[in-house]
mmCIF file of C-alpha atoms in Angstrom:
data_model
loop_
_atom_site.group_PDB
_atom_site.id
_atom_site.type_symbol
_atom_site.label_atom_id
_atom_site.label_comp_id
_atom_site.label_asym_id
_atom_site.label_seq_id
_atom_site.Cartn_x
_atom_site.Cartn_y
_atom_site.Cartn_z
ATOM 1 C CA UNK A 516 -54.331 -13.355 -18.544
ATOM 2 C CA UNK A 517 -51.989 -10.390 -19.032
ATOM 3 C CA UNK A 518 -50.439 -10.873 -15.577
ATOM 4 C CA UNK A 519 -49.967 -14.598 -16.267
ATOM 5 C CA UNK A 520 -48.067 -13.868 -19.490
ATOM 6 C CA UNK A 521 -45.930 -11.276 -17.719
ATOM 7 C CA UNK A 522 -45.151 -13.837 -15.040
ATOM 8 C CA UNK A 523 -44.178 -16.434 -17.634
ATOM 9 C CA UNK A 524 -41.995 -13.905 -19.446
ATOM 10 C CA UNK A 525 -40.221 -12.959 -16.223
ATOM 11 C CA UNK A 526 -39.652 -16.627 -15.400
ATOM 12 C CA UNK A 527 -38.270 -17.199 -18.891
ATOM 13 C CA UNK A 528 -35.851 -14.306 -18.547
ATOM 14 C CA UNK A 529 -34.655 -15.649 -15.195
ATOM 15 C CA UNK A 530 -34.128 -19.082 -16.741
ATOM 16 C CA UNK A 531 -32.114 -17.600 -19.614
ATOM 17 C CA UNK A 532 -30.116 -15.481 -17.202
ATOM 18 C CA UNK A 533 -29.262 -18.550 -15.169
ATOM 19 C CA UNK A 534 -27.551 -20.050 -18.214
ATOM 20 C CA UNK A 535 -25.200 -17.115 -18.718
ATOM 21 C CA UNK A 536 -21.654 -17.965 -17.657
ATOM 22 C CA UNK A 537 -19.903 -14.962 -16.088
ATOM 23 C CA UNK A 538 -16.801 -13.744 -17.827
ATOM 24 C CA UNK A 539 -13.540 -14.515 -16.062
ATOM 25 C CA UNK A 540 -12.344 -11.482 -14.094
ATOM 26 C CA UNK A 541 -9.554 -9.391 -15.574
ATOM 27 C CA UNK A 542 -6.130 -10.052 -14.115
ATOM 28 C CA UNK A 543 -3.387 -7.589 -13.300
ATOM 29 C CA UNK A 544 -0.214 -7.838 -15.363
ATOM 30 C CA UNK A 545 2.553 -9.941 -13.816
ATOM 31 C CA UNK A 546 5.511 -8.057 -12.377
ATOM 32 C CA UNK A 547 8.003 -8.607 -15.181
ATOM 33 C CA UNK A 548 11.696 -8.261 -14.411
ATOM 34 C CA UNK A 549 14.815 -7.866 -16.553
ATOM 35 C CA UNK A 550 15.474 -11.357 -18.022
ATOM 36 C CA UNK A 551 18.973 -11.778 -16.584
ATOM 37 C CA UNK A 552 20.334 -12.898 -13.194
ATOM 38 C CA UNK A 553 20.245 -10.660 -10.135
ATOM 39 C CA UNK A 554 22.729 -7.779 -10.144
ATOM 40 C CA UNK A 555 23.618 -7.857 -13.841
ATOM 41 C CA UNK A 556 23.467 -4.738 -16.031
ATOM 42 C CA UNK A 557 22.473 -4.967 -19.700
ATOM 43 C CA UNK A 558 22.051 -2.486 -22.534
ATOM 44 C CA UNK A 559 18.570 -2.674 -24.055
ATOM 45 C CA UNK A 560 17.797 -1.153 -27.452
ATOM 46 C CA UNK A 561 14.414 -0.331 -28.988
ATOM 47 C CA UNK A 562 13.962 0.989 -32.519
ATOM 48 C CA UNK A 563 11.051 1.794 -34.808
ATOM 49 C CA UNK A 564 12.153 -0.646 -37.518
ATOM 50 C CA UNK A 565 12.332 -3.624 -35.159
ATOM 51 C CA UNK A 566 9.977 -6.560 -35.684
ATOM 52 C CA UNK A 567 7.819 -6.599 -33.705
ATOM 53 C CA UNK A 568 8.078 -2.897 -32.935
ATOM 54 C CA UNK A 569 8.074 -3.074 -29.129
ATOM 55 C CA UNK A 570 10.670 -5.834 -28.711
ATOM 56 C CA UNK A 571 14.008 -5.134 -26.999
ATOM 57 C CA UNK A 572 17.469 -6.326 -28.050
ATOM 58 C CA UNK A 573 19.787 -6.854 -25.051
ATOM 59 C CA UNK A 574 23.581 -6.774 -25.234
ATOM 60 C CA UNK A 575 26.670 -6.549 -23.056
ATOM 61 C CA UNK A 576 30.370 -7.268 -23.639
ATOM 62 C CA UNK A 577 31.221 -10.910 -24.380
ATOM 63 C CA UNK A 578 27.619 -11.981 -23.812
ATOM 64 C CA UNK A 579 27.648 -15.141 -25.948
ATOM 65 C CA UNK A 580 26.604 -18.002 -23.663
ATOM 66 C CA UNK A 581 25.439 -15.785 -20.783
ATOM 67 C CA UNK A 582 22.360 -17.158 -18.945
ATOM 68 C CA UNK A 583 18.868 -15.881 -19.739
ATOM 69 C CA UNK A 584 16.252 -16.191 -16.984
ATOM 70 C CA UNK A 585 12.442 -16.138 -16.826
ATOM 71 C CA UNK A 586 11.205 -12.578 -16.354
ATOM 72 C CA UNK A 587 8.119 -13.682 -14.352
ATOM 73 C CA UNK A 588 6.580 -16.904 -13.018
ATOM 74 C CA UNK A 589 4.784 -18.960 -15.641
ATOM 75 C CA UNK A 590 4.736 -22.147 -17.688
ATOM 76 C CA UNK A 591 6.963 -22.837 -20.685
ATOM 77 C CA UNK A 592 4.666 -23.498 -23.642
ATOM 78 C CA UNK A 593 7.097 -23.352 -26.552
ATOM 79 C CA UNK A 594 10.715 -24.478 -27.018
ATOM 80 C CA UNK A 595 11.446 -24.184 -30.717
ATOM 81 C CA UNK A 596 14.391 -24.182 -33.124
ATOM 82 C CA UNK A 597 13.617 -22.369 -36.403
ATOM 83 C CA UNK A 598 17.105 -23.041 -37.711
ATOM 84 C CA UNK A 599 18.809 -20.188 -39.542
ATOM 85 C CA UNK A 600 15.668 -18.043 -39.862
ATOM 86 C CA UNK A 601 13.613 -15.663 -37.751
ATOM 87 C CA UNK A 602 13.936 -16.243 -33.971
ATOM 88 C CA UNK A 603 16.227 -19.245 -34.367
ATOM 89 C CA UNK A 604 16.196 -21.045 -31.032
ATOM 90 C CA UNK A 605 13.567 -19.460 -28.805
ATOM 91 C CA UNK A 606 11.480 -20.038 -25.687
ATOM 92 C CA UNK A 607 7.997 -18.744 -24.968
ATOM 93 C CA UNK A 608 6.564 -18.564 -21.442
ATOM 94 C CA UNK A 609 2.844 -18.306 -20.694
ATOM 95 C CA UNK A 610 1.954 -16.077 -17.745
ATOM 96 C CA UNK A 611 -1.316 -15.358 -15.973
ATOM 97 C CA UNK A 612 -3.914 -13.130 -17.646
ATOM 98 C CA UNK A 613 -3.059 -13.893 -21.280
ATOM 99 C CA UNK A 614 0.519 -12.573 -21.112
ATOM 100 C CA UNK A 615 3.474 -14.238 -22.852
ATOM 101 C CA UNK A 616 7.187 -13.490 -23.001
ATOM 102 C CA UNK A 617 9.533 -14.456 -25.856
ATOM 103 C CA UNK A 618 13.289 -15.092 -25.621
ATOM 104 C CA UNK A 619 14.901 -15.453 -29.051
ATOM 105 C CA UNK A 620 18.248 -16.147 -30.799
ATOM 106 C CA UNK A 621 19.286 -18.437 -27.915
ATOM 107 C CA UNK A 622 22.423 -20.544 -28.027
ATOM 108 C CA UNK A 623 20.685 -23.413 -26.246
ATOM 109 C CA UNK A 624 17.747 -24.435 -24.047
ATOM 110 C CA UNK A 625 17.521 -25.220 -20.340
ATOM 111 C CA UNK A 626 13.757 -25.872 -20.066
ATOM 112 C CA UNK A 627 11.083 -28.046 -21.649
ATOM 113 C CA UNK A 628 7.455 -27.522 -22.652
ATOM 114 C CA UNK A 629 5.083 -27.750 -19.691
ATOM 115 C CA UNK A 630 7.718 -26.829 -17.130
ATOM 116 C CA UNK A 631 6.742 -24.303 -14.439
ATOM 117 C CA UNK A 632 9.350 -21.575 -13.945
ATOM 118 C CA UNK A 633 9.817 -18.718 -11.492
ATOM 119 C CA UNK A 634 11.960 -15.622 -11.181
ATOM 120 C CA UNK A 635 15.648 -16.313 -11.761
ATOM 121 C CA UNK A 636 15.142 -19.685 -13.474
ATOM 122 C CA UNK A 637 17.696 -20.111 -16.277
ATOM 123 C CA UNK A 638 15.762 -20.947 -19.449
ATOM 124 C CA UNK A 639 18.632 -20.783 -21.959
ATOM 125 C CA UNK A 640 21.740 -18.901 -23.010
ATOM 126 C CA UNK A 641 22.432 -15.847 -25.169
ATOM 127 C CA UNK A 642 23.234 -16.802 -28.742
ATOM 128 C CA UNK A 643 23.138 -15.672 -32.347
ATOM 129 C CA UNK A 644 20.798 -18.205 -33.927
ATOM 130 C CA UNK A 645 18.149 -17.547 -36.560
ATOM 131 C CA UNK A 646 18.237 -14.171 -38.314
ATOM 132 C CA UNK A 647 20.656 -12.645 -35.795
ATOM 133 C CA UNK A 648 23.795 -10.841 -36.997
ATOM 134 C CA UNK A 649 25.569 -11.126 -33.645
ATOM 135 C CA UNK A 650 25.035 -12.442 -30.099
ATOM 136 C CA UNK A 651 22.130 -10.795 -28.243
ATOM 137 C CA UNK A 652 18.803 -11.568 -26.627
ATOM 138 C CA UNK A 653 15.628 -10.579 -28.485
ATOM 139 C CA UNK A 654 12.918 -10.121 -25.829
ATOM 140 C CA UNK A 655 9.164 -9.494 -26.142
ATOM 141 C CA UNK A 656 6.094 -9.133 -23.975
ATOM 142 C CA UNK A 657 2.708 -9.904 -25.526
ATOM 143 C CA UNK A 658 -0.892 -9.739 -24.324
ATOM 144 C CA UNK A 659 -3.429 -12.051 -25.972
ATOM 145 C CA UNK A 660 -0.980 -12.439 -28.857
ATOM 146 C CA UNK A 661 -0.452 -8.707 -29.474
ATOM 147 C CA UNK A 662 2.973 -7.081 -29.137
ATOM 148 C CA UNK A 663 2.942 -4.618 -26.206
ATOM 149 C CA UNK A 664 5.399 -2.102 -24.822
ATOM 150 C CA UNK A 665 7.742 -3.764 -22.354
ATOM 151 C CA UNK A 666 7.606 -2.941 -18.641
ATOM 152 C CA UNK A 667 10.000 -3.980 -15.896
ATOM 153 C CA UNK A 668 8.767 -3.770 -12.303
ATOM 154 C CA UNK A 669 5.817 -1.841 -13.698
ATOM 155 C CA UNK A 670 7.987 0.872 -15.302
ATOM 156 C CA UNK A 671 7.860 1.420 -19.059
ATOM 157 C CA UNK A 672 11.030 0.620 -21.011
ATOM 158 C CA UNK A 673 12.662 3.379 -23.059
ATOM 159 C CA UNK A 674 11.067 3.941 -26.485
ATOM 160 C CA UNK A 675 12.969 4.738 -28.669
ATOM 161 C CA UNK A 676 16.682 4.390 -27.989
ATOM 162 C CA UNK A 677 19.199 2.578 -25.790
ATOM 163 C CA UNK A 678 19.148 2.312 -22.007
ATOM 164 C CA UNK A 679 21.045 0.356 -19.365
ATOM 165 C CA UNK A 680 18.864 -1.918 -17.230
ATOM 166 C CA UNK A 681 19.916 -3.412 -13.879
ATOM 167 C CA UNK A 682 18.352 -6.728 -12.924
ATOM 168 C CA UNK A 683 16.773 -7.532 -9.570
ATOM 169 C CA UNK A 684 15.435 -10.805 -10.988
ATOM 170 C CA UNK A 685 15.649 -13.550 -8.385
ATOM 171 C CA UNK A 686 17.210 -11.274 -5.757
ATOM 172 C CA UNK A 687 15.971 -12.879 -2.574
ATOM 173 C CA UNK A 688 12.617 -13.883 -4.062
ATOM 174 C CA UNK A 689 11.121 -16.999 -2.562
ATOM 175 C CA UNK A 690 7.937 -18.929 -2.104
ATOM 176 C CA UNK A 691 5.692 -18.593 0.925
ATOM 177 C CA UNK A 692 3.488 -20.965 2.837
ATOM 178 C CA UNK A 693 0.139 -21.014 4.590
ATOM 179 C CA UNK A 694 -2.461 -23.261 6.165
ATOM 180 C CA UNK A 695 -5.948 -23.683 4.708
ATOM 181 C CA UNK A 696 -8.673 -22.891 7.260
ATOM 182 C CA UNK A 697 -12.247 -23.470 6.115
ATOM 183 C CA UNK A 698 -13.762 -24.932 9.300
ATOM 184 C CA UNK A 699 -14.008 -28.342 7.672
ATOM 185 C CA UNK A 700 -15.138 -27.738 4.084
ATOM 186 C CA UNK A 701 -12.597 -28.484 1.298
ATOM 187 C CA UNK A 702 -11.372 -25.308 -0.417
ATOM 188 C CA UNK A 703 -12.001 -25.118 -4.163
ATOM 189 C CA UNK A 704 -8.918 -24.773 -6.370
ATOM 190 C CA UNK A 705 -9.457 -22.611 -9.473
ATOM 191 C CA UNK A 706 -7.614 -22.477 -12.794
ATOM 192 C CA UNK A 707 -7.162 -18.713 -12.333
ATOM 193 C CA UNK A 708 -7.475 -16.091 -9.585
ATOM 194 C CA UNK A 709 -11.239 -15.784 -9.344
ATOM 195 C CA UNK A 710 -14.535 -17.547 -8.781
ATOM 196 C CA UNK A 711 -15.306 -17.203 -12.494
ATOM 197 C CA UNK A 712 -12.497 -19.619 -13.373
ATOM 198 C CA UNK A 713 -13.000 -23.372 -13.657
ATOM 199 C CA UNK A 714 -12.729 -25.541 -10.550
ATOM 200 C CA UNK A 715 -9.742 -27.886 -10.957
ATOM 201 C CA UNK A 716 -9.736 -29.610 -7.585
ATOM 202 C CA UNK A 717 -9.963 -29.067 -3.835
ATOM 203 C CA UNK A 718 -7.610 -28.681 -0.871
ATOM 204 C CA UNK A 719 -8.622 -30.190 2.471
ATOM 205 C CA UNK A 720 -9.088 -28.025 5.549
ATOM 206 C CA UNK A 721 -5.845 -27.883 7.534
ATOM 207 C CA UNK A 722 -3.574 -28.534 4.535
ATOM 208 C CA UNK A 723 -0.215 -26.744 4.528
ATOM 209 C CA UNK A 724 0.340 -25.240 1.061
ATOM 210 C CA UNK A 725 3.358 -23.742 -0.703
ATOM 211 C CA UNK A 726 2.520 -20.367 -2.258
ATOM 212 C CA UNK A 727 4.569 -19.805 -5.415
ATOM 213 C CA UNK A 728 3.250 -16.290 -6.069
ATOM 214 C CA UNK A 729 0.259 -14.064 -5.327
ATOM 215 C CA UNK A 730 -1.988 -11.910 -7.494
ATOM 216 C CA UNK A 731 -5.264 -9.993 -7.373
ATOM 217 C CA UNK A 732 -8.605 -11.358 -8.553
ATOM 218 C CA UNK A 733 -12.194 -11.789 -7.434
ATOM 219 C CA UNK A 734 -13.006 -10.447 -3.960
ATOM 220 C CA UNK A 735 -13.779 -13.313 -1.585
ATOM 221 C CA UNK A 736 -15.034 -13.242 2.012
ATOM 222 C CA UNK A 737 -13.615 -16.106 4.026
ATOM 223 C CA UNK A 738 -12.180 -17.115 7.374
ATOM 224 C CA UNK A 739 -9.788 -14.158 7.443
ATOM 225 C CA UNK A 740 -12.090 -11.441 6.161
ATOM 226 C CA UNK A 741 -12.590 -10.086 2.645
ATOM 227 C CA UNK A 742 -9.656 -10.104 0.240
ATOM 228 C CA UNK A 743 -8.899 -9.872 -3.491
ATOM 229 C CA UNK A 744 -5.624 -11.775 -3.051
ATOM 230 C CA UNK A 745 -5.282 -15.211 -4.650
ATOM 231 C CA UNK A 746 -2.435 -17.649 -4.004
ATOM 232 C CA UNK A 747 -0.925 -19.776 -6.764
ATOM 233 C CA UNK A 748 -0.103 -23.226 -5.371
ATOM 234 C CA UNK A 749 0.842 -24.831 -8.680
ATOM 235 C CA UNK A 750 0.640 -24.332 -12.439
ATOM 236 C CA UNK A 751 -2.935 -23.240 -13.169
ATOM 237 C CA UNK A 752 -3.945 -23.771 -9.507
ATOM 238 C CA UNK A 753 -5.166 -20.820 -7.408
ATOM 239 C CA UNK A 754 -6.908 -20.582 -4.033
ATOM 240 C CA UNK A 755 -8.504 -17.600 -2.277
ATOM 241 C CA UNK A 756 -6.123 -16.102 0.286
ATOM 242 C CA UNK A 757 -9.115 -15.223 2.503
ATOM 243 C CA UNK A 758 -9.137 -18.888 3.565
ATOM 244 C CA UNK A 759 -5.384 -19.252 4.093
ATOM 245 C CA UNK A 760 -3.468 -18.372 7.251
ATOM 246 C CA UNK A 761 -0.120 -16.926 6.112
ATOM 247 C CA UNK A 762 0.824 -14.770 9.090
ATOM 248 C CA UNK A 763 0.538 -11.658 6.913
ATOM 249 C CA UNK A 764 -2.295 -9.161 6.657
ATOM 250 C CA UNK A 765 -2.163 -8.775 2.876
ATOM 251 C CA UNK A 766 0.544 -9.851 0.435
ATOM 252 C CA UNK A 767 3.317 -11.984 1.947
ATOM 253 C CA UNK A 768 6.651 -10.084 2.054
ATOM 254 C CA UNK A 769 9.215 -11.572 -0.323
ATOM 255 C CA UNK A 770 6.731 -13.689 -2.281
ATOM 256 C CA UNK A 771 6.594 -12.591 -5.958
ATOM 257 C CA UNK A 772 3.474 -11.296 -7.674
ATOM 258 C CA UNK A 773 2.184 -13.631 -10.407
#
């Protein structure tokens, strides 16, 4: 009788375990770049009394109306005009892994909600709207809603003080391409870079895909070995690079990191 109860208990635990949904794998931070066109130099200021504390104010001579560009690939999820208060006219971009960037005090908008953007895409123009006392760009990076210290190309911005930043945003960056090879089985498309993310469709074997950016995620063993690289082929659409022939052994040169 004791062994029977132990067997039933073990079976029950297995059944419960089968219902547990694995947590989505953590994602690396996108490679954020200075939010201005390639080759431009801007003065960025951080100060302890700024709100939020880790935001940066960017300036240069006669900057009213200068273009502001997306600092990393993502999807525009907010285009808002708060009038003469706070951020005034601002854009928010949602990036992979729970990251967002904010671009405030704009003079005008060049994007709409739901639009996918990449490096170098003009999203608006420097202005002095909202609570601004003069033309500048107020820029933030946030993770899961929390203000975080800004990084460009993985390097921490200067805290606290003023520093000149040179932009390589959009300098020769481009998309890549590849061919799905699964020996006949459709390849599952995920909402994020990992097998723990929801399936949002399939891509047929032999399909030629455009790769907007690449990032790391769940390790997958496929046609071309084992790899943690995932390819973004659309907004919220990722496929495992282990099943894609790109001509590169690893990340594709020139294709941005998501």
